[in-house]
Amino acid sequence: MKDISCKLLVIGAGPGGYVCAIRAGQLGVDTVIVEAEKPGGTCLNVGCIPSKALIHAAEEFEKVSHMAGAKSPLGISVEAPKLDLAKTIAWKNGIVGRLNSGVTGLLKKAKVKIVHGRAKFRDGKTVEVETETGTQIIRAETVVIATGSAPVELPFLPFGGPVISSTDALALTKLPERLVVVGGGYIGLELGIAFAKLGSKVTVVEAEARILPQYDSELTRPVSKRLGELGVTVLTGAKAKGLSSKGDALVIETSGSEEQKLSADKILVTVGRKPVMEGWGLEEIDLDRAGKFLRIDDQCRTSMRGVYAIGDVTGEPMLAHRAMAQGEMVAEIVAGNKRSWDKRCIPAVCFTDPEIVTAGLSPEEARAQGREIKIGQFPFAANGRAMTMLGEEGFVRVVARADNHLVLGIQAVGHGVSELSTAFGLAIEMGARLEDIAGTIHAHPTQGEGFQEAALKALGHALHI
Ligand code: FAD
Ligand code: NAD
């Protein structure tokens, strides 16, 4: 097979890698991307997109189930719905397939060469790829490592049999009657809630004292309340210990060090993700690490000249939009443009019910930085649009500097608030002050008005509360 020489080689076509390659191609950089599996990476194939499809299907199912038996205050009555999970999964697979082709098409349009296979460094400028037709050698001036992350496996609860990862959970065609979820973080709760809505009896086992420990308790309270309404059992301060001898239950230890057995058809382990540091020849190039991740600087440069790293392999937050922003920046740098990481915030959305959005600093984080702050919080219970959608649970909260009112952080919890993340991110990125948000006309009736009202509240003159 003839060797390939190029200016830029990207390893991994997840959101980080494929965005980097597309942008580089657009900028006229001669680019090759190598992907061992399918374009789109974790996010498109077994992460963001399939999970949101399942969550949407579950929401629809639960909505109709709720209406059945004349329980709907909207005056709608329907028959109890039936679920064909195999069809739901086929629909989800269809979306993933369309997006796979979409990413391939975008790469081709940008004149990026795609090589299918597993890449491995020989040295800092040479990579070999095991393809279906043999070994392909690729030499590149610059290499970007975008190998992503994989689920953490608990040594005493390895994946297999009833013990499943998020990838397996997103491919189930039969609903587990009893689902135990180990880890009450992002994935555990997003998927746990979806399965509860579809009809599984769900138990969440979380080692910390509360679910979603990365968020403050005010933000997670509405989620805890909803979990109760959905009949999900949440055991906090509880650690998984292993599978029962018969393999039909999870053994856990609670804070009082009592052992308990939780019967389960499936045990979904979602205790975090780890960077993919193996299989691509790290030992050949010996890059510096930052903990378990690759160490990078503010231009995503690793410790070896001409080798960059982006996305989940470089650390927290392990989010698709961070990977994409890094990918875009690195492409610009490789094309000769002057860029460095100057983002003010990376918004995060947890697609639980209700949804949680955070951008910038929480009140606690701002205070920990020694800031004097003003906080404005506006409840959706006082928002007309929220009422018309039965979405009165939750609030928007704005955190600003007390002296000049510069917005430092914005958080929200509520029905459909994921779409507000755009406004929150933009406000912080543009250096908005409370007066800018309060002075912007927000269309009525929208949940976004809650954002304006939260800013007004921080200024001491909210109108609708
Ligand atoms: P990845 O997407 O992991 O892609 C890495 C790619 O590199 C893979 O395709 C892999 O096959 C390839 N690769 C690895 N090694 C090699 C090699 N040696 N040769 C060739 N190819 C290789 N994030 C969000 O922002 N929003 C969400 O809603 C969200 N939901 C999620 C839900 C779930 C269930 C999961 C698991 C994750 C979710 N995430 C979400 C996280 C998101 O998927 C990741 O942050 C994102 O995919 C990281 O992108 P990446 O490009 O760094 O790596
Ligand atoms: P996570 O870090 O969000 O949650 C893991 C949870 O497991 C934590 O609450 C932790 O305390 C708990 N835990 C750890 N060990 C345990 C044990 N032995 N027993 C019981 N509980 C235990 O991790 P995740 O849910 O696996 O998600 C991984 C990453 O994927 C996230 O950090 C995020 O970056 C990304 N993700 C993002 C989204 C989104 O943006 N909406 C959705 C899903 C995943």
CSV table of C-alpha atoms in Angstrom, one decimal, residues 76-446:
chain,number,residue,atom,x,y,z
A,76,ILE,CA,-57.3,14.8,26.9
A,77,SER,CA,-58.1,11.2,27.4
A,78,VAL,CA,-56.4,8.4,25.6
A,79,GLU,CA,-56.0,4.6,25.7
A,80,ALA,CA,-52.9,3.3,27.6
A,81,PRO,CA,-50.0,3.3,25.1
A,82,LYS,CA,-47.9,0.2,24.2
A,83,LEU,CA,-44.2,0.2,23.7
A,84,ASP,CA,-42.2,-1.7,21.0
A,85,LEU,CA,-38.7,-1.0,22.3
A,86,ALA,CA,-37.2,-2.7,19.3
A,87,LYS,CA,-38.9,-0.2,17.0
A,88,THR,CA,-37.8,2.7,19.2
A,89,ILE,CA,-34.2,1.5,18.9
A,90,ALA,CA,-34.5,1.0,15.2
A,91,TRP,CA,-35.8,4.7,14.9
A,92,LYS,CA,-32.8,5.8,17.0
A,93,ASN,CA,-30.5,3.8,14.8
A,94,GLY,CA,-31.9,5.5,11.8
A,95,ILE,CA,-31.1,9.0,13.2
A,96,VAL,CA,-27.6,7.8,14.0
A,97,GLY,CA,-27.1,6.4,10.5
A,98,ARG,CA,-28.3,9.6,8.9
A,99,LEU,CA,-25.8,11.6,11.0
A,100,ASN,CA,-23.0,9.1,10.2
A,101,SER,CA,-23.5,9.7,6.5
A,102,GLY,CA,-23.8,13.5,7.2
A,103,VAL,CA,-20.4,13.6,8.9
A,104,THR,CA,-18.8,11.5,6.1
A,105,GLY,CA,-20.4,13.9,3.6
A,106,LEU,CA,-19.1,17.0,5.4
A,107,LEU,CA,-15.6,15.6,5.6
A,108,LYS,CA,-15.6,14.8,1.9
A,109,LYS,CA,-17.0,18.2,1.0
A,110,ALA,CA,-14.0,19.7,2.9
A,111,LYS,CA,-11.7,17.5,0.9
A,112,VAL,CA,-10.6,15.5,3.9
A,113,LYS,CA,-9.3,12.0,3.2
A,114,ILE,CA,-10.9,9.4,5.4
A,115,VAL,CA,-9.0,6.2,6.4
A,116,HIS,CA,-10.8,3.5,8.2
A,117,GLY,CA,-8.8,1.5,10.7
A,118,ARG,CA,-7.0,1.8,14.0
A,119,ALA,CA,-4.1,4.3,14.1
A,120,LYS,CA,-0.9,3.7,16.1
A,121,PHE,CA,2.1,6.1,16.3
A,122,ARG,CA,5.5,4.8,15.1
A,123,ASP,CA,7.0,8.2,16.0
A,124,GLY,CA,5.8,11.7,16.4
A,125,LYS,CA,5.4,12.2,12.6
A,126,THR,CA,4.5,8.7,11.5
A,127,VAL,CA,1.4,6.6,12.1
A,128,GLU,CA,0.5,3.2,10.9
A,129,VAL,CA,-3.2,2.2,10.4
A,130,GLU,CA,-4.4,-1.4,10.4
A,131,THR,CA,-7.0,-1.2,7.6
A,132,GLU,CA,-9.1,-4.0,6.1
A,133,THR,CA,-6.7,-4.2,3.2
A,134,GLY,CA,-3.4,-4.0,5.1
A,135,THR,CA,-1.1,-1.6,6.9
A,136,GLN,CA,-1.3,2.0,5.8
A,137,ILE,CA,1.6,4.3,6.7
A,138,ILE,CA,0.7,8.0,7.1
A,139,ARG,CA,3.3,10.7,7.5
A,140,ALA,CA,2.2,14.1,8.7
A,141,GLU,CA,3.7,17.4,9.7
A,142,THR,CA,1.1,17.8,12.5
A,143,VAL,CA,-0.9,15.1,14.3
A,144,VAL,CA,-4.0,15.7,16.4
A,145,ILE,CA,-5.0,13.0,19.0
A,146,ALA,CA,-8.8,12.9,19.4
A,147,THR,CA,-9.2,9.4,20.7
A,148,GLY,CA,-12.0,10.3,23.2
A,149,SER,CA,-13.1,8.3,26.2
A,150,ALA,CA,-14.7,5.0,27.2
A,151,PRO,CA,-16.9,3.9,30.1
A,152,VAL,CA,-15.2,3.2,33.4
A,153,GLU,CA,-15.5,-0.5,34.3
A,154,LEU,CA,-15.7,-1.5,38.0
A,155,PRO,CA,-13.2,-4.4,38.6
A,156,PHE,CA,-15.7,-6.2,40.8
A,157,LEU,CA,-18.6,-5.6,38.4
A,158,PRO,CA,-17.2,-6.1,34.9
A,159,PHE,CA,-19.4,-5.5,31.9
A,160,GLY,CA,-21.0,-8.7,30.5
A,161,GLY,CA,-24.2,-10.7,31.3
A,162,PRO,CA,-26.6,-8.6,33.3
A,163,VAL,CA,-23.9,-5.9,33.8
A,164,ILE,CA,-24.2,-3.3,31.1
A,165,SER,CA,-22.6,0.0,30.0
A,166,SER,CA,-24.4,3.0,28.5
A,167,THR,CA,-23.6,1.7,25.0
A,168,ASP,CA,-25.4,-1.6,25.8
A,169,ALA,CA,-28.3,0.2,27.4
A,170,LEU,CA,-28.9,2.3,24.3
A,171,ALA,CA,-29.2,-0.9,22.2
A,172,LEU,CA,-31.6,-2.9,24.4
A,173,THR,CA,-34.6,-4.2,22.5
A,174,LYS,CA,-36.4,-5.6,25.5
A,175,LEU,CA,-37.2,-3.5,28.4
A,176,PRO,CA,-35.6,-4.7,31.7
A,177,GLU,CA,-38.3,-5.1,34.3
A,178,ARG,CA,-35.9,-4.2,37.1
A,179,LEU,CA,-33.0,-1.9,36.3
A,180,VAL,CA,-30.4,-1.0,38.8
A,181,VAL,CA,-28.2,2.0,37.9
A,182,VAL,CA,-24.8,2.3,39.6
A,183,GLY,CA,-23.8,6.0,39.6
A,184,GLY,CA,-26.3,8.8,39.9
A,185,GLY,CA,-24.4,11.2,37.6
A,186,TYR,CA,-25.1,12.5,34.1
A,187,ILE,CA,-25.6,9.2,32.3
A,188,GLY,CA,-27.1,7.2,35.2
A,189,LEU,CA,-29.9,9.8,35.7
A,190,GLU,CA,-30.5,10.6,32.0
A,191,LEU,CA,-30.9,7.0,31.2
A,192,GLY,CA,-32.4,5.9,34.5
A,193,ILE,CA,-35.2,8.4,34.1
A,194,ALA,CA,-35.8,7.4,30.5
A,195,PHE,CA,-36.1,3.7,31.5
A,196,ALA,CA,-38.4,4.6,34.4
A,197,LYS,CA,-40.7,6.4,32.0
A,198,LEU,CA,-40.7,3.5,29.6
A,199,GLY,CA,-41.9,1.3,32.5
A,200,SER,CA,-38.8,-0.3,34.2
A,201,LYS,CA,-38.6,-0.4,37.9
A,202,VAL,CA,-35.4,1.7,38.4
A,203,THR,CA,-33.1,1.9,41.5
A,204,VAL,CA,-30.2,4.3,41.4
A,205,VAL,CA,-27.2,3.5,43.6
A,206,GLU,CA,-25.0,6.6,44.2
A,207,ALA,CA,-21.9,6.6,46.4
A,208,GLU,CA,-22.0,10.3,47.3
A,209,ALA,CA,-24.5,11.8,49.7
A,210,ARG,CA,-26.7,13.1,46.9
A,211,ILE,CA,-27.4,12.6,43.2
A,212,LEU,CA,-25.5,14.8,40.6
A,213,PRO,CA,-23.0,15.8,43.2
A,214,GLN,CA,-21.3,18.3,40.8
A,215,TYR,CA,-24.4,20.5,41.0
A,216,ASP,CA,-25.6,22.5,44.0
A,217,SER,CA,-28.6,21.0,45.9
A,218,GLU,CA,-31.0,23.7,44.9
A,219,LEU,CA,-30.5,22.8,41.2
A,220,THR,CA,-30.9,19.0,41.8
A,221,ARG,CA,-33.9,19.2,44.2
A,222,PRO,CA,-36.6,19.3,41.4
A,223,VAL,CA,-34.9,16.3,39.8
A,224,SER,CA,-35.0,14.4,43.1
A,225,LYS,CA,-38.6,15.3,43.4
A,226,ARG,CA,-39.4,14.0,39.9
A,227,LEU,CA,-37.5,10.8,40.5
A,228,GLY,CA,-39.8,10.2,43.5
A,229,GLU,CA,-42.9,10.8,41.3
A,230,LEU,CA,-41.6,8.4,38.7
A,231,GLY,CA,-41.2,5.7,41.3
A,232,VAL,CA,-37.4,5.6,41.1
A,233,THR,CA,-35.7,4.5,44.3
A,234,VAL,CA,-32.6,6.5,45.0
A,235,LEU,CA,-30.0,5.1,47.4
A,236,THR,CA,-27.3,7.6,48.3
A,237,GLY,CA,-24.2,7.0,50.3
A,238,ALA,CA,-24.4,3.5,48.8
A,239,LYS,CA,-21.6,1.6,47.0
A,240,ALA,CA,-21.8,-1.2,44.6
A,241,LYS,CA,-19.8,-4.3,45.8
A,242,GLY,CA,-20.5,-6.9,43.2
A,243,LEU,CA,-22.9,-9.3,41.7
A,244,SER,CA,-24.7,-11.8,43.9
A,245,SER,CA,-23.6,-15.4,43.5
A,246,LYS,CA,-26.7,-16.2,41.4
A,247,GLY,CA,-26.0,-13.2,39.2
A,248,ASP,CA,-29.5,-11.9,39.6
A,249,ALA,CA,-28.9,-9.1,42.1
A,250,LEU,CA,-26.4,-6.3,42.9
A,251,VAL,CA,-24.8,-6.4,46.3
A,252,ILE,CA,-24.4,-2.9,47.8
A,253,GLU,CA,-23.0,-1.4,51.0
A,254,THR,CA,-24.8,1.5,52.5
A,255,SER,CA,-23.3,4.2,54.7
A,256,GLY,CA,-24.3,2.2,57.9
A,257,SER,CA,-22.0,-0.5,56.3
A,258,GLU,CA,-24.9,-2.9,55.9
A,259,GLU,CA,-24.9,-5.1,52.9
A,260,GLN,CA,-28.1,-5.3,50.8
A,261,LYS,CA,-29.1,-7.2,47.7
A,262,LEU,CA,-31.0,-5.4,44.9
A,263,SER,CA,-32.7,-7.8,42.5
A,264,ALA,CA,-32.1,-6.8,38.9
A,265,ASP,CA,-32.6,-7.9,35.3
A,266,LYS,CA,-29.9,-5.5,34.2
A,267,ILE,CA,-27.3,-3.5,36.1
A,268,LEU,CA,-26.3,-0.3,34.3
A,269,VAL,CA,-22.8,0.9,35.4
A,270,THR,CA,-22.3,4.6,34.8
A,271,VAL,CA,-19.6,5.7,37.2
A,272,GLY,CA,-17.7,8.0,34.9
A,273,ARG,CA,-15.6,7.8,31.7
A,274,LYS,CA,-11.9,7.4,31.2
A,275,PRO,CA,-9.7,8.8,28.4
A,276,VAL,CA,-8.6,6.4,25.7
A,277,MET,CA,-4.9,6.3,26.3
A,278,GLU,CA,-4.3,2.8,25.0
A,279,GLY,CA,-4.1,1.3,21.6
A,280,TRP,CA,-2.6,4.3,19.7
A,281,GLY,CA,1.0,4.0,20.6
A,282,LEU,CA,1.4,6.5,23.5
A,283,GLU,CA,4.4,4.4,24.6
A,284,GLU,CA,6.2,5.3,21.3
A,285,ILE,CA,5.9,9.1,21.9
A,286,ASP,CA,5.8,9.4,25.7
A,287,LEU,CA,3.6,12.5,26.1
A,288,ASP,CA,3.2,14.2,29.5
A,289,ARG,CA,0.0,13.6,31.4
A,290,ALA,CA,-2.2,15.6,33.6
A,291,GLY,CA,-3.6,12.9,36.0
A,292,LYS,CA,-5.2,10.3,33.8
A,293,PHE,CA,-5.5,12.7,30.8
A,294,LEU,CA,-3.0,14.0,28.2
A,295,ARG,CA,-1.5,17.4,29.3
A,296,ILE,CA,-2.2,20.2,26.9
A,297,ASP,CA,-1.6,24.0,26.9
A,298,ASP,CA,-3.9,26.8,25.9
A,299,GLN,CA,-3.4,25.9,22.3
A,300,CYS,CA,-4.1,22.2,22.8
A,301,ARG,CA,-0.3,21.4,22.3
A,302,THR,CA,1.0,18.3,24.0
A,303,SER,CA,4.5,18.0,25.3
A,304,MET,CA,5.8,16.9,21.8
A,305,ARG,CA,6.2,19.5,19.1
A,306,GLY,CA,3.7,19.1,16.3
A,307,VAL,CA,1.4,16.8,18.3
A,308,TYR,CA,-1.9,18.3,19.6
A,309,ALA,CA,-4.7,16.7,21.6
A,310,ILE,CA,-8.4,17.6,21.9
A,311,GLY,CA,-11.6,16.4,23.4
A,312,ASP,CA,-12.2,13.9,26.2
A,313,VAL,CA,-8.6,12.5,26.1
A,314,THR,CA,-7.5,15.9,27.4
A,315,GLY,CA,-9.8,16.2,30.5
A,316,GLU,CA,-12.9,17.6,32.0
A,317,PRO,CA,-15.5,18.7,31.2
A,318,MET,CA,-15.9,15.7,28.9
A,319,LEU,CA,-18.5,17.3,26.7
A,320,ALA,CA,-18.9,17.2,22.9
A,321,HIS,CA,-19.1,21.0,22.5
A,322,ARG,CA,-15.8,21.5,24.3
A,323,ALA,CA,-14.2,18.9,22.0
A,324,MET,CA,-15.6,20.7,18.9
A,325,ALA,CA,-14.4,24.1,20.1
A,326,GLN,CA,-10.9,22.7,20.7
A,327,GLY,CA,-11.0,21.0,17.3
A,328,GLU,CA,-12.0,24.2,15.5
A,329,MET,CA,-9.3,26.2,17.3
A,330,VAL,CA,-6.5,23.6,16.5
A,331,ALA,CA,-7.5,23.6,12.8
A,332,GLU,CA,-7.1,27.4,12.7
A,333,ILE,CA,-3.7,27.2,14.5
A,334,VAL,CA,-2.5,24.5,12.0
A,335,ALA,CA,-3.6,26.8,9.1
A,336,GLY,CA,-1.3,29.5,10.6
A,337,ASN,CA,-3.9,31.6,12.4
A,338,LYS,CA,-3.2,33.1,15.8
A,339,ARG,CA,-5.6,31.4,18.3
A,340,SER,CA,-5.6,30.3,21.9
A,341,TRP,CA,-8.3,29.1,24.3
A,342,ASP,CA,-10.0,32.2,25.5
A,343,LYS,CA,-13.5,30.9,26.2
A,344,ARG,CA,-15.3,32.3,29.1
A,345,CYS,CA,-17.5,29.3,29.8
A,346,ILE,CA,-18.5,25.9,28.6
A,347,PRO,CA,-22.2,25.5,29.3
A,348,ALA,CA,-23.4,22.1,30.5
A,349,VAL,CA,-26.8,20.6,30.1
A,350,CYS,CA,-28.0,17.6,32.0
A,351,PHE,CA,-31.0,16.1,30.1
A,352,THR,CA,-32.8,14.8,33.2
A,353,ASP,CA,-36.4,15.6,34.0
A,354,PRO,CA,-36.5,18.5,34.6
A,355,GLU,CA,-33.4,19.6,32.7
A,356,ILE,CA,-30.4,21.4,34.4
A,357,VAL,CA,-28.3,24.0,32.7
A,358,THR,CA,-25.2,25.6,34.0
A,359,ALA,CA,-22.9,28.2,32.5
A,360,GLY,CA,-20.1,30.0,34.3
A,361,LEU,CA,-19.8,30.1,38.1
A,362,SER,CA,-22.3,28.9,40.7
A,363,PRO,CA,-22.8,31.2,43.7
A,364,GLU,CA,-20.6,28.9,45.7
A,365,GLU,CA,-17.8,28.9,43.1
A,366,ALA,CA,-18.0,32.7,42.8
A,367,ARG,CA,-17.7,33.1,46.6
A,368,ALA,CA,-14.8,30.6,46.7
A,369,GLN,CA,-13.0,33.0,44.3
A,370,GLY,CA,-13.4,35.7,46.9
A,371,ARG,CA,-16.1,37.6,44.8
A,372,GLU,CA,-18.8,39.8,46.3
A,373,ILE,CA,-21.9,38.7,44.4
A,374,LYS,CA,-25.5,39.6,43.7
A,375,ILE,CA,-27.9,36.7,42.9
A,376,GLY,CA,-31.2,36.9,41.2
A,377,GLN,CA,-33.5,33.9,41.0
A,378,PHE,CA,-36.8,33.7,39.3
A,379,PRO,CA,-39.2,30.7,39.6
A,380,PHE,CA,-41.0,29.2,36.6
A,381,ALA,CA,-44.1,29.1,38.8
A,382,ALA,CA,-44.3,32.8,38.0
A,383,ASN,CA,-43.8,32.4,34.3
A,384,GLY,CA,-46.9,32.3,32.0
A,385,ARG,CA,-45.3,30.1,29.3
A,386,ALA,CA,-44.1,27.6,31.9
A,387,MET,CA,-47.7,27.3,33.3
A,388,THR,CA,-49.1,26.7,29.8
A,389,MET,CA,-46.8,23.7,29.5
A,390,LEU,CA,-47.3,22.3,32.9
A,391,GLY,CA,-43.7,23.2,33.6
A,392,GLU,CA,-43.8,25.3,36.7
A,393,GLU,CA,-41.1,23.4,38.5
A,394,GLY,CA,-37.7,25.1,38.6
A,395,PHE,CA,-36.1,28.5,38.2
A,396,VAL,CA,-33.4,30.6,36.5
A,397,ARG,CA,-30.6,32.0,38.6
A,398,VAL,CA,-28.1,34.7,37.6
A,399,VAL,CA,-24.9,35.3,39.5
A,400,ALA,CA,-23.2,38.7,39.0
A,401,ARG,CA,-20.4,40.7,40.5
A,402,ALA,CA,-21.8,43.1,43.1
A,403,ASP,CA,-19.6,46.0,42.1
A,404,ASN,CA,-20.1,46.2,38.3
A,405,HIS,CA,-22.9,43.7,37.7
A,406,LEU,CA,-20.8,41.6,35.3
A,407,VAL,CA,-22.6,38.3,34.9
A,408,LEU,CA,-20.4,35.5,36.2
A,409,GLY,CA,-22.7,32.5,36.0
A,410,ILE,CA,-26.2,31.4,35.0
A,411,GLN,CA,-28.0,28.3,36.1
A,412,ALA,CA,-31.5,26.9,35.4
A,413,VAL,CA,-33.5,23.9,36.2
A,414,GLY,CA,-36.8,23.3,34.5
A,415,HIS,CA,-38.8,21.7,31.7
A,416,GLY,CA,-37.0,22.3,28.4
A,417,VAL,CA,-34.4,24.7,29.7
A,418,SER,CA,-31.6,23.1,27.6
A,419,GLU,CA,-32.6,25.5,24.9
A,420,LEU,CA,-31.8,28.4,27.2
A,421,SER,CA,-28.2,27.3,27.4
A,422,THR,CA,-27.5,29.3,24.1
A,423,ALA,CA,-28.7,32.6,25.7
A,424,PHE,CA,-26.7,31.9,28.9
A,425,GLY,CA,-23.5,31.0,27.0
A,426,LEU,CA,-23.8,34.1,24.8
A,427,ALA,CA,-24.4,36.5,27.7
A,428,ILE,CA,-21.3,35.3,29.5
A,429,GLU,CA,-19.1,35.1,26.4
A,430,MET,CA,-20.2,38.7,25.4
A,431,GLY,CA,-19.4,40.0,28.9
A,432,ALA,CA,-23.0,41.0,29.6
A,433,ARG,CA,-24.0,42.9,32.8
A,434,LEU,CA,-27.2,42.5,34.6
A,435,GLU,CA,-28.5,45.6,32.9
A,436,ASP,CA,-27.8,44.2,29.4
A,437,ILE,CA,-30.0,41.1,30.1
A,438,ALA,CA,-32.7,43.2,31.9
A,439,GLY,CA,-32.6,45.7,29.0
A,440,THR,CA,-33.0,43.1,26.2
A,441,ILE,CA,-36.6,42.6,25.1
A,442,HIS,CA,-37.4,39.0,25.6
A,443,ALA,CA,-40.3,37.7,23.5
A,444,HIS,CA,-43.5,36.9,25.4
A,445,PRO,CA,-44.7,34.3,26.4
A,446,THR,CA,-41.4,32.4,26.7
